[in-house]
Structures are given as structure tokens and as C-alpha cells.
Short mmCIF file of C-alpha atoms and ligand atoms in Angstrom, two decimals:
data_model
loop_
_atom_site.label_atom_id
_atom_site.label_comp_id
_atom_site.label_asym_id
_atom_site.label_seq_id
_atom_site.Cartn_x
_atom_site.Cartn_y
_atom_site.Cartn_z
CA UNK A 1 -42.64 -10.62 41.52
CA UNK A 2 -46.12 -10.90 40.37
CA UNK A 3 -48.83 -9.46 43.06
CA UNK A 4 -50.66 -12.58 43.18
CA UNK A 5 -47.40 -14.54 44.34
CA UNK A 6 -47.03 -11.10 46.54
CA UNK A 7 -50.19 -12.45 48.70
CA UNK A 8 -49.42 -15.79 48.45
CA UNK A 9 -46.24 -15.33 50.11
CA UNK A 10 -47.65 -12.88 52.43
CA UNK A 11 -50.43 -14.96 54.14
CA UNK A 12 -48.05 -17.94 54.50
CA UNK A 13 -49.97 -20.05 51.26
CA UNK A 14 -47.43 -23.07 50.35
CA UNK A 15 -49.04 -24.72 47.37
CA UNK A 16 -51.91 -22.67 46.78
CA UNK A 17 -52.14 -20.35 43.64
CA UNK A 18 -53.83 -16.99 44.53
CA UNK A 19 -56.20 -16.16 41.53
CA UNK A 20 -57.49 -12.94 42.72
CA UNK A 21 -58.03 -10.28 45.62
CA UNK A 22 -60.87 -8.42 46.52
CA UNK A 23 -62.63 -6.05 49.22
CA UNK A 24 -66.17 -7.18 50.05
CA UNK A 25 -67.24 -3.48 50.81
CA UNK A 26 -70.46 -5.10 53.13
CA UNK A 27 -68.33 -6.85 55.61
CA UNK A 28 -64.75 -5.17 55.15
CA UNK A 29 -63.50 -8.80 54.16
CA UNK A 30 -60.67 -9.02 52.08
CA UNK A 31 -61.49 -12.06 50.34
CA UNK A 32 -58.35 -14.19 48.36
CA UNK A 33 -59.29 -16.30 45.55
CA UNK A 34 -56.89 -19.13 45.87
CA UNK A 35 -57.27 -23.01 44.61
CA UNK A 36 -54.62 -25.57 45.25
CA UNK A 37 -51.71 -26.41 42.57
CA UNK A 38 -52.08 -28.79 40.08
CA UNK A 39 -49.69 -31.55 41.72
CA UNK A 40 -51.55 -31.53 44.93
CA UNK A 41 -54.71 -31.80 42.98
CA UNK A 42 -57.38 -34.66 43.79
CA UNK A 43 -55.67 -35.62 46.98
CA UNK A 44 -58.18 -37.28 49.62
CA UNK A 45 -58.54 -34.74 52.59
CA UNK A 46 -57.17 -37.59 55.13
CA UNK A 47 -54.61 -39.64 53.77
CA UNK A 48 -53.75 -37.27 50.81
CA UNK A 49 -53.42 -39.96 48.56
CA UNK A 50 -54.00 -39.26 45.01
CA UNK A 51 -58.00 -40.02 44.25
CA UNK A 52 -60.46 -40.18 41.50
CA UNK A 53 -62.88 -36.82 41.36
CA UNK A 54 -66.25 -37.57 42.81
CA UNK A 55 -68.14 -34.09 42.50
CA UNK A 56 -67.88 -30.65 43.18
CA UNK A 57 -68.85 -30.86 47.05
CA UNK A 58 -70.93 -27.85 47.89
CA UNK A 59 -68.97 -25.03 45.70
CA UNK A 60 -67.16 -22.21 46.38
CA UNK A 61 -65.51 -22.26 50.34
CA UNK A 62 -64.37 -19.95 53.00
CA UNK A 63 -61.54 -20.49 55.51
CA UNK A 64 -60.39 -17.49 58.16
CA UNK A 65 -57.08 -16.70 57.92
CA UNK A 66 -54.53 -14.13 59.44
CA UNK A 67 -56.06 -10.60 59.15
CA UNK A 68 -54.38 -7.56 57.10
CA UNK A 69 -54.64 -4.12 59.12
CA UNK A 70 -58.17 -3.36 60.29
CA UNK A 71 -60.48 -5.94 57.74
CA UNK A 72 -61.09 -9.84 58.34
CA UNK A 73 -59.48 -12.04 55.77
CA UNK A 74 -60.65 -15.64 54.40
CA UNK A 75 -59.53 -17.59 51.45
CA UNK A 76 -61.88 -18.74 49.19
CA UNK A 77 -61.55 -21.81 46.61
CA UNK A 78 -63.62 -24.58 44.97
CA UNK A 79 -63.93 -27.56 47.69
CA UNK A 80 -64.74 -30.60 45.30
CA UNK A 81 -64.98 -34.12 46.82
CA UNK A 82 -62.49 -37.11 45.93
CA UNK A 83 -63.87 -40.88 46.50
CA UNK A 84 -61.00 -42.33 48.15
CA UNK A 85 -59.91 -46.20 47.82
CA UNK A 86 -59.90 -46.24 51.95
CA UNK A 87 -61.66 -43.24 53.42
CA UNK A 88 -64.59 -43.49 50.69
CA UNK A 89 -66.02 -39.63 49.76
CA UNK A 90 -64.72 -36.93 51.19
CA UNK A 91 -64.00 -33.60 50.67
CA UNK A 92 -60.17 -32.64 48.78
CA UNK A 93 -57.14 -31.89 50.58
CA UNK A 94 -55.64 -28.09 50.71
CA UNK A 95 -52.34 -26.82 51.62
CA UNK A 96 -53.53 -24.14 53.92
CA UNK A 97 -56.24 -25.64 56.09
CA UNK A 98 -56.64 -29.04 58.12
CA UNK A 99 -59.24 -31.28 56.74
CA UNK A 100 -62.53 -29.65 58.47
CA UNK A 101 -61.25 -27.01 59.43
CA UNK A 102 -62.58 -23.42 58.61
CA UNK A 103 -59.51 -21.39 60.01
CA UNK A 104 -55.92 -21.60 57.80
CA UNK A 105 -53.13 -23.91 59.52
CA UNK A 106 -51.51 -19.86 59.94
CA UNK A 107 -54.33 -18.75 61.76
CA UNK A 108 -54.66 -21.79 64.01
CA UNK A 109 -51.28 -21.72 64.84
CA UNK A 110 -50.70 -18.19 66.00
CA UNK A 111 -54.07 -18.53 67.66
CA UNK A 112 -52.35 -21.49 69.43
CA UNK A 113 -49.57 -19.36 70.41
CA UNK A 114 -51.54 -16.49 71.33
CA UNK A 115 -53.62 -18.32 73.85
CA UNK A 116 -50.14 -19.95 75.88
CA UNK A 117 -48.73 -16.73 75.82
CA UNK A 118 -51.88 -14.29 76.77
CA UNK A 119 -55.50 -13.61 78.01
CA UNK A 120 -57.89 -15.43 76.09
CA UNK A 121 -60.00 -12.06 76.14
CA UNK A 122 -57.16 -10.34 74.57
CA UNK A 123 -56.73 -12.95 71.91
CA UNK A 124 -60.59 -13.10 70.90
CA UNK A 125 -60.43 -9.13 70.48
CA UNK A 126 -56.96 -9.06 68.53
CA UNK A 127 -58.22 -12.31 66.21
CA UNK A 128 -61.69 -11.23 66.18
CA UNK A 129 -62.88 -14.33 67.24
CA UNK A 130 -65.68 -15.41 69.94
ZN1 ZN B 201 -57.93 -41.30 52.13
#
């Protein structure tokens, strides 16, 4: 098994390709390349119905995702806009997030479970979130 598909399957991505992996020494991020598959391509971010490309939205995007070990995780990937026939412009859909969110569905669901089953203090410190 290639080590790309290695992460991919690791961090829960279903539909995403991960292009790359690397430590961002500054802020002990592991930071994941990924960008979504070509048949889930141009998908409007609300209906995910198939959409003509409007423009490249504001670049390159982080979402927060389940940690590895001691070092914060994200997911980066391009975040271009579609112009949808009913929701008009809007940002693309991805596998691994809800549209607007900046957490992975992964992280927002163990957070979720975390919270009904525990302290909220104990979940901020083990998530490292405020
Ligand atoms: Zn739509």
C-alpha cells in the first residue's frame, strides 16, 4: 500500500486523495495535502450537485482534523468556488468536512462523542480546543 493511501486511510479521508505530508516545524502541525477525487469534483458545497467552476475562492484551505501523537493536524486543499444552478456561488463540496466547517466530519464527530460521554474541560485539553 502506497503511504499516501496509508494516511488517507488513517485519518478516516473517503474520497480525498492525499498528495503529500509534512511537519510545519513552527507550530508542530502535521499538515496533509489532500484535494478531493476527480468524480466528486465541481460539486456545489450544499446540494452537491455537479456545477460549472466559478473561481478559485480564496486558495489554499485548512480544516482541523483528528490529531497524531503529540502535534495538531489539519488538511489542507485548494477550496475553489462552483456557481450553482440553485444555490448561486459558493464554495466546492469535500468529502471530509461539512460545508463551512473548519473541523473534518472525524473530528466533529468524536468531539460530539467526547462531550456526551465526558467533562467538557477534559475534552478541550485532549482535542486541544478552546
Ligand atoms: Zn447547490
Amino acid at each position: 500500500m502506497r503511504q499516501t493511501r496509508v494516511w488517507a486511510k488513517g485519518l478516516g479521508l473517503c474520497g480525498a486523495v492525499v498528495e503529500g505530508v509534512e511537519l510545519e516545524a513552527w507550530s508542530n502541525t502535521v499538515v496533509v495535502a489532500v484535494r478531493v477525487g476527480w468524480q466528486d469534483r465541481d460539486r456545489c458545497g450544499l446540494c452537491r450537485r455537479r456545477s460549472p467552476g466559478f473561481d478559485l475562492g480564496r486558495g489554499r484551505r485548512r480544516w482541523r482534523t483528528l490529531g497524531l501523537g503529540s502535534s495538531v493536524t489539519v488538511l489542507e486543499a485548494d477550496s475553489p468556488r462552483v456557481n450553482c444552478p440553485e444555490h448561486g456561488v459558493v464554495v466546492a463540496w469535500v468529502p471530509w468536512a461539512r460545508h463551512r466547517s473548519r473541523f473534518t466530519r472525524t473530528f466533529e464527530e468524536q468531539a460530539a462523542w467526547l462531550t456526551a460521554h465526558s467533562a467538557q474541560s477534559t475534552v478541550a485539553t485532549l482535542l486541544r480546543v478552546t
